Every structure is written in structure tokens, then in C-alpha cells.
Amino acid sequence: MYECRVLADSIAATNGYRLTTMEVTFPRIVLAEFNTHRVLSRNSASSRAIPVEKMIQRVLHDPFIPVHWGKNQKGMQAETELSPEEQERAKERWLAARDNAVVSAQQLLGLGIHKQITNRLLEPFMWHTVIVTATE
């Protein structure tokens, strides 16, 4: 689930600048866009550091599932959403893709492939946590 928690918030006595540190959780597929904001200082969880078995359990028990199922169109964002029936079918396909990724990750793990590669298959279905600090 999306989450944001303020860890520290202070205002410098000398110049009045505010410094805020937060822990934020969002879908892993958003991380690239988040990282384009250069005014933020961040420390991000790494899928290369988490054991594959633990990652599989996370995506099975608490997967990221889109909340907006936009219809395909030109441009970078979908304005029109699918019908409720189409959304349900899309959610079923999304979870089937997650299940296929889990099976493939388990197979790679069985071959002895390192987590830095194997966990990449699971990333579209993961939540991601970042500690971020900003003055703006």
C-alpha cells in the first residue's frame, strides 16, 4: 500500500530552512520517475539485497496491483478507464503474470541464479520503500 511517514522535521535556526525526512512506500514501477527529482536525497531498498524466498512471499501476500486501469491511447497517460468488467479481467491477468514471474523466479533460484538477477522478475509486483530527505 502507498504510505508516507515523516521521520524527522526541523527548521534551521540560522537561516530558517526546513529539512524533512520521510519514509515512503510506493510501487516499484514508479521508482525511475521518483529518481528523476534531483532535489531529493534518498536511500532506497535494494531488490539485490533481499533473499528471493522473502521477495516471493511479499509479492504473493501483498502484491502491487494498479488501482487505475486506463485504456490504451496516444500519449504518456491514459485518461479513460476500462469498464468494471474489463478492470476485473485486467486484474486477473496482472495476478496471472505475477504468478508466472514467481514460478520463473523459483526455477532460476533452483538453478542457483543469484538474487540480483532472480528478483528482477518480481519487481513489477513489488512495493518499494525509500528514505527521502528534502529541503523543498
Coordinates of C-alpha atoms in Angstrom, one line a residue:
M1 CA 0.0 0.0 0.0
Y2 CA 1.1 3.6 -0.6
E3 CA 2.5 5.0 2.6
C4 CA 4.3 8.1 3.8
R5 CA 5.6 8.7 7.3
V6 CA 7.6 11.7 8.5
L7 CA 10.7 10.6 10.4
A8 CA 12.2 14.0 11.2
D9 CA 11.3 17.6 10.5
S10 CA 13.3 20.6 11.6
I11 CA 13.9 24.2 10.8
A12 CA 17.4 25.7 11.0
A13 CA 17.7 28.5 13.5
T14 CA 20.3 30.3 11.4
N15 CA 18.5 30.6 8.0
G16 CA 15.0 29.2 8.6
Y17 CA 15.4 26.4 6.0
R18 CA 13.2 23.3 6.7
L19 CA 14.7 19.8 6.4
T20 CA 12.2 16.9 6.3
T21 CA 13.0 13.2 6.2
M22 CA 10.3 10.7 5.3
E23 CA 9.9 7.0 4.7
V24 CA 7.7 6.5 1.6
T25 CA 6.4 3.3 0.1
F26 CA 5.1 3.1 -3.5
P27 CA 5.0 0.7 -6.4
R28 CA 8.5 -0.3 -7.6
I29 CA 7.5 0.6 -11.2
V30 CA 7.4 4.2 -10.1
L31 CA 11.0 4.3 -8.8
A32 CA 12.5 5.5 -12.1
E33 CA 10.2 8.6 -12.2
F34 CA 10.8 9.2 -8.5
N35 CA 14.6 9.2 -9.0
T36 CA 14.4 11.9 -11.7
H37 CA 13.7 14.5 -9.0
R38 CA 17.2 15.7 -8.2
V39 CA 16.3 17.9 -5.3
L40 CA 15.7 14.8 -3.1
S41 CA 18.4 12.9 -1.2
R42 CA 17.4 9.3 -0.9
N43 CA 18.3 5.9 0.3
S44 CA 16.4 3.1 -1.3
A45 CA 15.8 -0.5 -0.5
S46 CA 17.6 -2.9 -3.0
S47 CA 16.0 -5.9 -4.6
R48 CA 19.5 -7.2 -5.0
A49 CA 19.9 -7.5 -1.2
I50 CA 16.6 -9.3 -0.3
P51 CA 16.6 -13.1 -0.4
V52 CA 14.5 -14.4 -3.3
E53 CA 12.3 -16.5 -1.0
K54 CA 11.4 -13.4 1.0
M55 CA 10.6 -11.4 -2.1
I56 CA 8.4 -14.2 -3.4
Q57 CA 6.4 -14.2 -0.2
R58 CA 6.0 -10.4 -0.4
V59 CA 4.6 -10.4 -3.9
L60 CA 2.3 -13.4 -3.2
H61 CA 0.9 -11.8 0.0
D62 CA 0.9 -8.1 -0.7
P63 CA 1.4 -7.5 -4.5
F64 CA 1.3 -4.1 -6.1
I65 CA -1.9 -4.1 -8.2
P66 CA -2.7 -1.0 -10.2
V67 CA -5.7 1.0 -9.0
H68 CA -6.3 2.7 -12.3
W69 CA -6.7 0.6 -15.4
G70 CA -6.5 3.1 -18.2
K71 CA -7.4 2.4 -21.8
N72 CA -4.6 2.4 -24.3
Q73 CA -4.3 5.7 -26.2
K74 CA -1.6 8.0 -27.6
G75 CA 0.5 9.9 -25.1
M76 CA 2.1 9.0 -21.8
Q77 CA -1.0 8.8 -19.7
A78 CA -4.4 7.1 -20.0
E79 CA -7.4 9.3 -19.4
T80 CA -10.3 6.9 -19.9
E81 CA -10.5 3.9 -17.6
L82 CA -11.7 0.4 -18.6
S83 CA -15.2 -0.7 -17.7
P84 CA -15.6 -2.5 -14.3
E85 CA -15.8 -5.9 -16.1
E86 CA -12.6 -5.1 -18.2
Q87 CA -10.9 -4.0 -15.0
E88 CA -11.6 -7.3 -13.3
R89 CA -10.2 -9.2 -16.3
A90 CA -7.1 -6.9 -16.3
K91 CA -6.6 -7.6 -12.6
E92 CA -6.9 -11.3 -13.2
R93 CA -4.3 -11.1 -16.0
W94 CA -2.0 -9.0 -13.8
L95 CA -2.1 -11.6 -11.0
A96 CA -1.5 -14.4 -13.5
A97 CA 1.6 -12.5 -14.7
R98 CA 2.7 -12.2 -11.1
D99 CA 2.2 -16.0 -10.6
N100 CA 4.2 -16.7 -13.8
A101 CA 7.0 -14.4 -12.5
V102 CA 7.0 -16.3 -9.2
V103 CA 7.3 -19.7 -10.9
S104 CA 10.2 -18.4 -13.1
A105 CA 11.9 -16.9 -10.1
Q106 CA 11.7 -20.2 -8.2
Q107 CA 13.1 -22.0 -11.3
L108 CA 16.0 -19.6 -11.5
L109 CA 16.6 -19.9 -7.8
G110 CA 16.6 -23.7 -8.3
L111 CA 19.3 -23.3 -10.9
G112 CA 21.4 -21.4 -8.4
I113 CA 21.0 -17.9 -10.1
H114 CA 21.8 -15.0 -7.7
K115 CA 19.1 -12.9 -6.2
Q116 CA 20.4 -9.8 -8.1
I117 CA 19.0 -11.3 -11.3
T118 CA 16.2 -13.5 -10.0
N119 CA 14.5 -10.7 -8.0
R120 CA 14.3 -8.5 -11.1
L121 CA 11.5 -10.8 -12.4
L122 CA 9.4 -9.9 -9.4
E123 CA 9.9 -6.1 -9.4
P124 CA 6.7 -5.1 -11.3
F125 CA 4.6 -6.6 -8.5
M126 CA 6.7 -5.2 -5.5
W127 CA 6.2 -2.3 -3.2
H128 CA 9.3 -0.2 -2.7
T129 CA 10.4 1.7 0.4
V130 CA 12.7 4.8 0.3
I131 CA 14.0 7.1 2.9
V132 CA 14.0 10.6 1.4
T133 CA 15.2 13.9 2.7
A134 CA 14.4 17.3 1.1
T135 CA 14.5 21.0 1.8
E136 CA 11.8 21.9 -0.7

